[in-house]
Coordinates of C-alpha atoms and ligand atoms in Angstrom, one line a residue:
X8 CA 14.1 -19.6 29.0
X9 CA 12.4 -18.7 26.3
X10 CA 11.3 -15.0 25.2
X11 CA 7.7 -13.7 23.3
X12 CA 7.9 -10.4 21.8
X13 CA 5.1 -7.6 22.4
X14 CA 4.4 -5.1 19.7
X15 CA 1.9 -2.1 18.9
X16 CA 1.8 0.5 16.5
X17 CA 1.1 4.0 16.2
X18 CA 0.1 5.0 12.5
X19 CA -0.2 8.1 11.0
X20 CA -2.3 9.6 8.0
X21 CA -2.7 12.1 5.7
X22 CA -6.8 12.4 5.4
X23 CA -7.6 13.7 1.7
X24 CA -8.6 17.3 2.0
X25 CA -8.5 20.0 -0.2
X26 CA -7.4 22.6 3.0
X27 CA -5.7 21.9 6.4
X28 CA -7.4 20.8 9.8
X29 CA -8.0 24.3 11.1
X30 CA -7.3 26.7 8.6
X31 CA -7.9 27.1 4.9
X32 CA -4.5 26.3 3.4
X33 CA -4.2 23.7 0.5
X34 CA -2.8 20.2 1.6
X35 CA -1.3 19.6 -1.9
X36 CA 1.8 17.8 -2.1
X37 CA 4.9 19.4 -3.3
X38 CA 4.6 22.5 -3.8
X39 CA 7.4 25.1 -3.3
X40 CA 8.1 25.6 0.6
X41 CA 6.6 27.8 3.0
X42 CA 3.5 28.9 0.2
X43 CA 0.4 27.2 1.5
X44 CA 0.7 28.8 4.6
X45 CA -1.1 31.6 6.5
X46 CA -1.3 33.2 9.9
X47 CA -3.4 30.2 11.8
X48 CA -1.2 27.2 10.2
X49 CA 2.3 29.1 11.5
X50 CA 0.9 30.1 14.8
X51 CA 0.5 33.6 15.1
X52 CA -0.6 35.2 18.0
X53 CA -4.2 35.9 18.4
X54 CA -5.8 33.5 15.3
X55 CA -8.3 31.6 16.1
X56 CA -8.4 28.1 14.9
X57 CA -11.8 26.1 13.0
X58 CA -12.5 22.3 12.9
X59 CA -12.4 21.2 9.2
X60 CA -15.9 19.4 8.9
X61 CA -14.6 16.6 5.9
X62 CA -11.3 15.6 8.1
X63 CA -13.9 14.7 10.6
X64 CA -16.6 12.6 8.3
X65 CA -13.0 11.2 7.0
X66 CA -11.7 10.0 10.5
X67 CA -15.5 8.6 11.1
X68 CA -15.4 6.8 8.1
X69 CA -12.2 5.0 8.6
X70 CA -13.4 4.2 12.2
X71 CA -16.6 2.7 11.7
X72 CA -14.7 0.3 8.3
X73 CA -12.1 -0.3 11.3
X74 CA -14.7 -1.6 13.9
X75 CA -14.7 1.1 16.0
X76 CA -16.9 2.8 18.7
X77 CA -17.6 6.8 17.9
X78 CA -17.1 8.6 21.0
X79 CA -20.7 10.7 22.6
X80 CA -18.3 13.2 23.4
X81 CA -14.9 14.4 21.7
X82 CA -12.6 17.4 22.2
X83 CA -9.5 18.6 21.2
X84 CA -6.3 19.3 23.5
X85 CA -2.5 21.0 23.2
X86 CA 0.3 18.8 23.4
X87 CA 3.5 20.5 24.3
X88 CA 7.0 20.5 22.8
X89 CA 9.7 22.6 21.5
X90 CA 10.6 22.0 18.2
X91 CA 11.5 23.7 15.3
X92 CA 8.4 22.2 13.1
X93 CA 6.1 23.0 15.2
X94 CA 5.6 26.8 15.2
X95 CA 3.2 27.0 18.0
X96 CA 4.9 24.8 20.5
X97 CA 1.9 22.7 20.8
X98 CA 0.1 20.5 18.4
X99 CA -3.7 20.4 18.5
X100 CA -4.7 16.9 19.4
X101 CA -7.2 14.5 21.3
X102 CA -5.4 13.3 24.4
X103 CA -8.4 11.6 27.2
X104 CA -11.1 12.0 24.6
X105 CA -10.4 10.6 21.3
X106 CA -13.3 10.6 18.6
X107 CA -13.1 7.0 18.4
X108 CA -11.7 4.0 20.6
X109 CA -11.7 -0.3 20.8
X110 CA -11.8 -1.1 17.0
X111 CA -10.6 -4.3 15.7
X112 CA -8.7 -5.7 12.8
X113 CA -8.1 -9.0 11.8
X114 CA -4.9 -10.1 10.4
X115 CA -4.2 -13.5 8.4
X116 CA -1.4 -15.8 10.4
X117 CA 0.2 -18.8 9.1
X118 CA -1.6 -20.2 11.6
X119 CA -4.9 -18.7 12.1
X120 CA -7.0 -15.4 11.8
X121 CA -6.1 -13.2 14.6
X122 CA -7.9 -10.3 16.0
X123 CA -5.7 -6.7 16.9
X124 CA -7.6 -4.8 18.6
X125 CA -7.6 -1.2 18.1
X126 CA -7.2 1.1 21.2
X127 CA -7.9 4.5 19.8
X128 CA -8.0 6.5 16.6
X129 CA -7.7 10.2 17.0
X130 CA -7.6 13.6 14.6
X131 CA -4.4 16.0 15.0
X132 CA -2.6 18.6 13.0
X133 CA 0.6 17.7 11.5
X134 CA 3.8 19.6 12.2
X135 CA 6.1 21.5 9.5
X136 CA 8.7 19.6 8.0
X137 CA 12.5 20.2 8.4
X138 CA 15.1 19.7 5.5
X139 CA 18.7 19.6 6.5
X140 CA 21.0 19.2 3.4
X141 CA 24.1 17.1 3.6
X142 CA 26.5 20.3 2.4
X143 CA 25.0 23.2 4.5
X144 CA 25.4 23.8 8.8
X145 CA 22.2 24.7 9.3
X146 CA 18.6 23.5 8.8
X147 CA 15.5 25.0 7.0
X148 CA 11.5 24.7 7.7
X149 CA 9.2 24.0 5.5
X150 CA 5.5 24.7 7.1
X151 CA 3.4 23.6 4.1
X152 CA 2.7 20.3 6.0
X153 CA 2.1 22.2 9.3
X154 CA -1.7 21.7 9.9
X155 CA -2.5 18.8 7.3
X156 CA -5.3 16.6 8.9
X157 CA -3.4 13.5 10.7
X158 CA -5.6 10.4 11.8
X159 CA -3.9 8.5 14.2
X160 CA -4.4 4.8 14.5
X161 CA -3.8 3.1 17.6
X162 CA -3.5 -0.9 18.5
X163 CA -3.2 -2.3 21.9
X164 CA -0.3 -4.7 22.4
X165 CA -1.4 -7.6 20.2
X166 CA 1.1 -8.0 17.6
X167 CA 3.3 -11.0 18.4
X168 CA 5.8 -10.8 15.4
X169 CA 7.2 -8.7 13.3
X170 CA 5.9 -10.3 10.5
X171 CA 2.3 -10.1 11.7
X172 CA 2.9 -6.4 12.2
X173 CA 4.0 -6.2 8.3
X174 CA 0.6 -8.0 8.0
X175 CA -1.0 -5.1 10.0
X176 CA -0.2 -2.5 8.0
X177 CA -0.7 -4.2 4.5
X178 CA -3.9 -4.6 5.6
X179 CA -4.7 -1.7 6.7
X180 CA -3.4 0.3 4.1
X181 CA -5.5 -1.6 1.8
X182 CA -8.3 -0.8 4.1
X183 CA -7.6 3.0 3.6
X184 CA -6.9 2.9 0.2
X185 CA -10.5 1.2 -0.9
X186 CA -11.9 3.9 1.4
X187 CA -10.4 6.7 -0.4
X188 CA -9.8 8.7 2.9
X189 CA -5.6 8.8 2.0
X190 CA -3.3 8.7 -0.6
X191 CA -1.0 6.2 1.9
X192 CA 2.3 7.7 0.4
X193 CA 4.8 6.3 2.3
X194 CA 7.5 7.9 0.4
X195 CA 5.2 11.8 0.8
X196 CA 4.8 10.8 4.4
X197 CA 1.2 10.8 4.1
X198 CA 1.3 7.2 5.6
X199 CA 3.8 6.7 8.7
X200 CA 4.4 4.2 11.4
X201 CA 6.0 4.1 14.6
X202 CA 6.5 1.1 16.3
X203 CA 6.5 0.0 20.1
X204 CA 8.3 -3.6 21.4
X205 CA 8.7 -5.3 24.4
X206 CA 10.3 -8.6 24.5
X207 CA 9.6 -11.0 28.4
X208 CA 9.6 -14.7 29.6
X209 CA 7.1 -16.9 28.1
X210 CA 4.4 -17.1 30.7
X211 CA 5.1 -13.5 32.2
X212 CA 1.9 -11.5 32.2
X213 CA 3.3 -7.9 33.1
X214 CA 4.5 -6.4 29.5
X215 CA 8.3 -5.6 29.2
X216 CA 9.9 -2.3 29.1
X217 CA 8.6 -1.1 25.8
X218 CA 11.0 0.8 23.1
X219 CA 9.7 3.2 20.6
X220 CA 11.0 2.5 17.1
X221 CA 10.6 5.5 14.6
X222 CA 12.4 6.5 11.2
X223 CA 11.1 3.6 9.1
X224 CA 10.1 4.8 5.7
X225 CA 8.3 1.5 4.5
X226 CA 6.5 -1.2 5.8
X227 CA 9.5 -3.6 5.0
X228 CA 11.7 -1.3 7.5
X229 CA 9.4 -1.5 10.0
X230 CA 9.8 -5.3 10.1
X231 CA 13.6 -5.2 10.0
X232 CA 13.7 -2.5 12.4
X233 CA 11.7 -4.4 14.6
X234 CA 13.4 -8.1 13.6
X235 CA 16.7 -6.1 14.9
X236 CA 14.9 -4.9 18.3
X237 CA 13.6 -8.3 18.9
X238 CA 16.6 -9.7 18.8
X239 CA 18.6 -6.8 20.4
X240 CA 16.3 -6.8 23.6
X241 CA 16.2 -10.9 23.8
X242 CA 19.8 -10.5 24.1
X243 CA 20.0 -8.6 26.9
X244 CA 16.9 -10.2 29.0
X245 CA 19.4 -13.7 28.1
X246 CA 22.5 -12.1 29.7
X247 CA 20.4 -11.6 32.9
X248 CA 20.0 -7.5 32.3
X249 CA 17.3 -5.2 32.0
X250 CA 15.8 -3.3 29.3
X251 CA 16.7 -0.4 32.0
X252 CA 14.1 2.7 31.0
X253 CA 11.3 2.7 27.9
X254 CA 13.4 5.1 25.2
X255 CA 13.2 5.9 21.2
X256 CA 15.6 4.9 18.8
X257 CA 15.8 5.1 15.3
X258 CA 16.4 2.6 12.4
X259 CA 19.1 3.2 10.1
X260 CA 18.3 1.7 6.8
X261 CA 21.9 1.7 5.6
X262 CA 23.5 0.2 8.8
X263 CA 20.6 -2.0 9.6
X264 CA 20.9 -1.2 13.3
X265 CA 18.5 0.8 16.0
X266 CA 20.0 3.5 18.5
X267 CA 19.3 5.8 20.8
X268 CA 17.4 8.9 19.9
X269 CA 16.5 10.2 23.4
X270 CA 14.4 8.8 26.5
X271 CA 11.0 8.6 25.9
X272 CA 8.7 11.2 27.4
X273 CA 5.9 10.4 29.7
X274 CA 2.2 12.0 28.9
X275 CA 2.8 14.7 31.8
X276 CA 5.7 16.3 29.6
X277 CA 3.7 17.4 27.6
X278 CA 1.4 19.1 29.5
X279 CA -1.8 18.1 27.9
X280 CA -4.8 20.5 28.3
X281 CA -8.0 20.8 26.8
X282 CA -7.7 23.3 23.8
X283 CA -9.6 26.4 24.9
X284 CA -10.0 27.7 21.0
X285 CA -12.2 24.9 20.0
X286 CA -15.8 23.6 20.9
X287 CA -16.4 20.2 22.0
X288 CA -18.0 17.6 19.7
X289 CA -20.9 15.8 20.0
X290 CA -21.0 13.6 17.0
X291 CA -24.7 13.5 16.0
X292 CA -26.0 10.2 15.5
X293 CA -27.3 11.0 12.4
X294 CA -24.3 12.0 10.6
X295 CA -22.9 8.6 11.8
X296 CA -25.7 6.4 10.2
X297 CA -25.3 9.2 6.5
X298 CA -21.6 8.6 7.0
X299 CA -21.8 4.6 7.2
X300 CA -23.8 4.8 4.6
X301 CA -21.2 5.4 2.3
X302 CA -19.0 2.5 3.0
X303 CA -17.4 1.2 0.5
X304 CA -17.3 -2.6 -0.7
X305 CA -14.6 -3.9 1.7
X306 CA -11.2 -5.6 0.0
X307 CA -12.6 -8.7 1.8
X308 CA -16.2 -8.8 0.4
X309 CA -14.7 -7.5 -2.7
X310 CA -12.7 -11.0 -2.4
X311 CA -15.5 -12.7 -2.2
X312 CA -17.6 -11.6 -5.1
X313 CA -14.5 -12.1 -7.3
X314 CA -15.0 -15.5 -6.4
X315 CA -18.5 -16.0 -7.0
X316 CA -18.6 -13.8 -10.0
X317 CA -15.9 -14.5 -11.8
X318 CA -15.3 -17.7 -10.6
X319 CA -11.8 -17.1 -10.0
X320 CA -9.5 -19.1 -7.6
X321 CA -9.1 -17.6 -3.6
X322 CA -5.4 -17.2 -4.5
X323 CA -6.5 -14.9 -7.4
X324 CA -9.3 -13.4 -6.3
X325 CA -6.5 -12.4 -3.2
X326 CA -4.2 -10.5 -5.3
X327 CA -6.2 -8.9 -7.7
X328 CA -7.7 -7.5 -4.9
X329 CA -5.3 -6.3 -2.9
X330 CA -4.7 -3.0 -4.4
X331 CA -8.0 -1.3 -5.1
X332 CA -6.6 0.0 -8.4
X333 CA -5.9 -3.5 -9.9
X334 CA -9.2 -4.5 -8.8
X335 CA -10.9 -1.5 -10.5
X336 CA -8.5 -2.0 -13.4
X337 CA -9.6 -5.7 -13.6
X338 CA -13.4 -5.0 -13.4
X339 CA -12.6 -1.9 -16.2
X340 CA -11.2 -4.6 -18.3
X341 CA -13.9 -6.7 -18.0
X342 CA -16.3 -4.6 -19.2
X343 CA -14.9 -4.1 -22.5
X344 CA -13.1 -8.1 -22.7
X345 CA -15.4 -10.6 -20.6
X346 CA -13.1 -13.2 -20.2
X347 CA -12.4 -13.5 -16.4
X348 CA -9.8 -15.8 -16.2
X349 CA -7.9 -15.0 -19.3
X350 CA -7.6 -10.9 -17.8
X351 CA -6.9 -12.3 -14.5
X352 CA -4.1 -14.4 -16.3
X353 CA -2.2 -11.4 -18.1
X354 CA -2.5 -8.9 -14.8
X355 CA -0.8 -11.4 -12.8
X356 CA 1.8 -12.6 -15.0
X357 CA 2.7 -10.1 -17.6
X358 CA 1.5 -6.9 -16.6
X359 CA 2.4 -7.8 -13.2
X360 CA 6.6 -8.2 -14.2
X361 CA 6.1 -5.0 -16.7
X362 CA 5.7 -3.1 -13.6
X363 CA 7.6 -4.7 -11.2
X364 CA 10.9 -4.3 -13.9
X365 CA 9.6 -0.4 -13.6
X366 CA 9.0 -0.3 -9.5
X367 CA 5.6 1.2 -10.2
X368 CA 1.8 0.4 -9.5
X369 CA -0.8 -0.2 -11.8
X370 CA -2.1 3.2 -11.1
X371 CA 1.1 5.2 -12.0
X372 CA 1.5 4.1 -15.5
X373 CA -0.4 5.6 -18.6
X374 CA -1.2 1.6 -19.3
X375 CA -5.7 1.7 -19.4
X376 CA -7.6 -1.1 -19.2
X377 CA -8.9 -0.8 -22.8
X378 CA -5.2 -1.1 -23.3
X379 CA -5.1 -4.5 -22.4
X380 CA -9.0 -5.4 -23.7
X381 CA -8.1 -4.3 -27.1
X382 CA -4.2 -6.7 -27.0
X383 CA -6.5 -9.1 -25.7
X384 CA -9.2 -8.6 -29.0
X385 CA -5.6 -8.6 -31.2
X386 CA -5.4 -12.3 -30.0
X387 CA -8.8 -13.4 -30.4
X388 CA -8.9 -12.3 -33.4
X389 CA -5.9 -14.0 -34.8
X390 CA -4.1 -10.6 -35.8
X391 CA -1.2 -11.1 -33.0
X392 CA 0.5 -14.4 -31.1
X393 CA 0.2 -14.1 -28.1
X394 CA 3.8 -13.7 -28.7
X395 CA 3.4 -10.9 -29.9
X396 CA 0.4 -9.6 -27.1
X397 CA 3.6 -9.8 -24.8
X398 CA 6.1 -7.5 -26.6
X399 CA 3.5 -5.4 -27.5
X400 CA 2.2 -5.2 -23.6
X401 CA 5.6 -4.7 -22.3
X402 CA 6.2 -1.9 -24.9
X403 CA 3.0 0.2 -23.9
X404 CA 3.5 0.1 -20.4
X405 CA 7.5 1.2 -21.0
X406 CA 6.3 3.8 -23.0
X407 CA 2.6 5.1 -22.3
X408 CA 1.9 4.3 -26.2
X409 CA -1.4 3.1 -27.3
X410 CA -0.6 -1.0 -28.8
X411 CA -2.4 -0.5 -31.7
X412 CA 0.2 2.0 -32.7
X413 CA 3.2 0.0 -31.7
X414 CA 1.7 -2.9 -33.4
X415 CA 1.6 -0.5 -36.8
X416 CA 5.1 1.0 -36.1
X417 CA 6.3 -2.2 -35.8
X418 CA 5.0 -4.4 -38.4
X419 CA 3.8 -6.6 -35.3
X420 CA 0.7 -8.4 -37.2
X421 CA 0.2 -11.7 -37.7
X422 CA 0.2 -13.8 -40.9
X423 CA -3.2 -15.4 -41.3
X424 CA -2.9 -15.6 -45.1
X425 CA -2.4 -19.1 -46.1
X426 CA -0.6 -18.2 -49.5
X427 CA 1.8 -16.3 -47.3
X428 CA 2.5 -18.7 -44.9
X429 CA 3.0 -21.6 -47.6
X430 CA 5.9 -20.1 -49.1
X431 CA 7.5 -21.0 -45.8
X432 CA 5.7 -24.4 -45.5
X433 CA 7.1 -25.7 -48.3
X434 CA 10.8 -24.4 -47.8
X435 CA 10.8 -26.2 -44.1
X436 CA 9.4 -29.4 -45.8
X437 CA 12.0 -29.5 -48.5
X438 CA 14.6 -28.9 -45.8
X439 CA 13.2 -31.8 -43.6
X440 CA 12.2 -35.0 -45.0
X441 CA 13.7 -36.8 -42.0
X442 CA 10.4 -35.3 -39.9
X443 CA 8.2 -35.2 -42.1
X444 CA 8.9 -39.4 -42.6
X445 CA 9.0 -39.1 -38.7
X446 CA 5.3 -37.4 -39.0
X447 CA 4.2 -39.9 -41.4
X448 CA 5.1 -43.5 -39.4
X449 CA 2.9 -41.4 -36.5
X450 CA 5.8 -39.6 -34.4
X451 CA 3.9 -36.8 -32.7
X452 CA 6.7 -34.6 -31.7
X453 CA 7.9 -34.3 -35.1
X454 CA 4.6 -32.3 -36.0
X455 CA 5.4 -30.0 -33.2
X456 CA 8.7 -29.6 -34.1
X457 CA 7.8 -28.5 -38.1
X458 CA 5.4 -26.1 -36.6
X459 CA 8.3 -24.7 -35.0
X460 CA 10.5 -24.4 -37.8
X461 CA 7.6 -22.6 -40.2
X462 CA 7.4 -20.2 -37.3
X463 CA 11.6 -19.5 -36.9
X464 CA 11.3 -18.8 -40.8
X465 CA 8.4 -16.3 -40.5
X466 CA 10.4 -14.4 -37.8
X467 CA 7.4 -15.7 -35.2
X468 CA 4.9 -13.7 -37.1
X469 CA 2.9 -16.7 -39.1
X470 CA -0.6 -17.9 -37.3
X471 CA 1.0 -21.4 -35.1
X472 CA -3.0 -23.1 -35.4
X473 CA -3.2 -22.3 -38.7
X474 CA 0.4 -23.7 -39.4
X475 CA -0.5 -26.9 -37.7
X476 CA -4.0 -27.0 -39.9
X477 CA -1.6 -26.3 -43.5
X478 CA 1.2 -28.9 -42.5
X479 CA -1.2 -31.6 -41.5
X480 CA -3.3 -31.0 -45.1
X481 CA 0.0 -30.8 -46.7
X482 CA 1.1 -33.7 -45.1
X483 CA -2.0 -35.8 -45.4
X484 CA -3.3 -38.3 -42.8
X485 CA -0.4 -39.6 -40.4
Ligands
ADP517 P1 2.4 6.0 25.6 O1 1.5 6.7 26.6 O2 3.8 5.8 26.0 O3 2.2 6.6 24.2 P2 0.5 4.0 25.0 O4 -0.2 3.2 26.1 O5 -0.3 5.1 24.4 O6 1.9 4.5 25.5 O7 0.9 3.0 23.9 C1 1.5 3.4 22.8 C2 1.7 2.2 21.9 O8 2.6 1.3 22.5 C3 0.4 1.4 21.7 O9 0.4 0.9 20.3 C4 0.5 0.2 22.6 O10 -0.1 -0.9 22.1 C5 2.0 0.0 22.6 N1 2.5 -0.6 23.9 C6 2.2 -0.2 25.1 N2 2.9 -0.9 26.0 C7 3.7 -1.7 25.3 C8 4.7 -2.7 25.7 N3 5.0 -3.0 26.9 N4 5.3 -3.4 24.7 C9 5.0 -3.2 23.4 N5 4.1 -2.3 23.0 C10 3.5 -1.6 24.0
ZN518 ZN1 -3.0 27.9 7.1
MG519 MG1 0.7 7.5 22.8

């Protein structure tokens, strides 16, 4: 028999605002524990809690760019649990009455576009954060994070792969990042998935017993976590078993395996209600129209207009624009260098290795686009090789120099003086009359191969076209 396997996911946000979902603490990231706190964010008794007005345009936003319907009617409810992190033992959330519900988006298959559609998004608060070091026997809280704004995305059961839920997220990462509604920090935890799979017979309709996957800090663990479950539950539907009850387990990145965490909790444990310290919404219609107003240029149209503008290939057009910042930087670059192809070239070859050797993004580096428009100008010019252009790029972006100063520092200019470069000349043709007899009974390659030997001698710094012009005068007519 054969087996399909059944996947949705559950992702979480960080919305960008300056102060929390209910009170006015800063969201910033990283500062010292427990100081962007105050009496509503820890819980006290008797605080009462207000909606933050830009978390709410924020969640809109990213529902209407993700296809969704805005609810007439939202509220907020408690969910209950009984956790350190959470110091009011519930969490404001949405439970029957989500702001938003059935969005859509579409991935790219090997085979095909394919629609996931999007049950629900919702707004919550996030809980504290706790910090257990290796060395001590106990744990400590850190509340900073208790009440940042939290948009969770929903999807119905549509992912069939592991790899198409790798797909998912990409994409909709890159959705959230052109939108500028999250900083989609994996590693900050302002972007987080959980992950729910079922495996069953080909040709069953019912859904499997679904498993809750958490503890996977980046979209490549989600896909092993959930390549490992697929393969974990197939096993036991083979042998004749049972996936027995729905439960949570955690990935372990170092052992590669899932396990148990505990059973999975049903909605009624957590006795939902509807919070009694905040007002319904009725999102005005309004609001919704100014709010899609400001929709941003989509990574897809974006795509598109590379194409026709810029008359770049799909396959470039796709990469430069899948991270808004390289797309911006491109564009930047453009403005100063108008040579489409040639910026597309070095940003994808280049620049790209730079910063993979440094595990960073175009945006984290000191590396600007006149940066690259004025190595770019060095070429054009004649005053660098493109030789040269490399080191020089691979130097700036290592250490956050301007390249006009390394190319100083460095001596890194080209020789386009023809009395300079004939010194050279004349050595290499002394030194080779065996090709330059070769150049003169019409051998090609042997041209090619003097040019190379004027350019060993001048330590790669002598212009190669004007080389080629000097030895073929020198040389006269093959
Ligand atoms: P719960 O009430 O347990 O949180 P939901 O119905 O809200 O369950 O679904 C949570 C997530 O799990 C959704 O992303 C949904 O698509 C996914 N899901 C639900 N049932 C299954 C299943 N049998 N197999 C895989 N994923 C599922
Ligand atoms: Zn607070
Ligand atoms: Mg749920």
């Amino acid at each position: 028999m054969n087996y399909e396997t059944v996947i949705g996911l559950e992702v979480h946000v960080h919305l960008k605002t300056a102060s929390k979902m209910f009170c006015g603490c800063s969201t910033k990231f990283g500062s010292p524990p427990n100081t962007q706190v105050c009496p509503i964010c820890l819980g006290f008794p008797g605080v009462l809690p207000v909606i933050n007005n830009k978390a709410f345009s924020l969640g809109i936003k990213t529902a209407l760019a993700l296809n969704c319907r805005i609810a007439e009617f939202t509220k907020f409810d408690r969910k209950h649990y009984f956790y350190p992190d959470l110091p009011k033992n519930f969490q404001i959330s949405q439970y029957d009455k989500p702001f938003s519900h059935d969005g859509f988006l579409d991935i790219e298959t090997a085979e095909a576009v394919k629609k996931i559609r999007l049950k629900r998004i919702h707004l919550e608060e996030d809980a504290g954060k706790l910090v257990h070091k290796e060395e001590d026997d106990y744990s400590l809280v850190d509340y900073n994070r208790a009440g940042i704004p939290l948009l969770e995305i929903v999807t119905e059961p549509d992912i069939g792969s592991p790899s198409e839920a790798y797909e998912f997220l990409v994409k909709l990462k890159n959705i959230l990042e052109y939108l500028e509604v999250s900083n989609c920090n994996m590693e900050e935890g302002s972007l987080r998935c959980d992950a729910n799979i079922s495996v069953r017979p080909i040709g069953q309709s019912e859904l499997g017993t679904k498993i809750e996957l958490k503890n996977m800090n980046s979209f490549k663990a989600v896909r092993q976590g959930l390549e490992y479950e697929a393969e974990r539950q197939t096993a036991v539907l083979k042998e004749g078993k049972k996936i027995e009850f729905q439960e949570t387990r955690l990935w372990d990145s170092e052992q590669l395996v899932t396990y148990t965490m505990r059973s999975k909790e049903e909605a009624h444990d957590y006795r939902y209600f509807p919070e009694p310290d905040l007002p319904p919404v009725v999102p005005n219609a309004a609001l919704i129209e100014e709010i899609r107003k400001t929709l941003p240029e989509m990574p897809k149209q974006r795509r598109e207009r590379f194409i026709r503008d810029y008359a770049l290939s799909g396959y470039d057009a796709q990469i430069l624009t899948k991270e808004k910042k390289l797309a911006d930087f491109f564009e930047a670059c453009l403005k100063i260098f108008n040579k489409p192809k040639i910026v597309a070239n070095w940003l994808m070859s280049d620049i790209a290795a730079a910063l993979g050797s440094k595990g960073m993004s175009i945006g984290e580096v000191s590396f600007k686009p006149q940066d690259l428009a004025e190595i770019l100008g060095m070429i054009e010019s004649g005053a660098i090789s493109g030789k040269m252009a490399k080191e020089l790029l691979k130097e700036s972006i290592d250490t956050g120099k301007r390249p006009a100063e390394i190319a100083k520092v460095k001596g890194l200019s080209q020789i386009s003086d023809k009395s300079a470069i004939s010194a050279a000349l004349e050595k290499v043709l002394s030194m080779n009359q065996k090709a330059v007899s070769d150049y003169k009974t019409g051998k090609g390659t042997a041209l090619t191969f003097l040019v190379g030997q004027v350019m060993k001698e001048t330590k790669g710094k002598a212009n190669p076209a004007l080389v080629n012009e000097l030895l073929k005068k020198r040389m006269g007519g093959a």
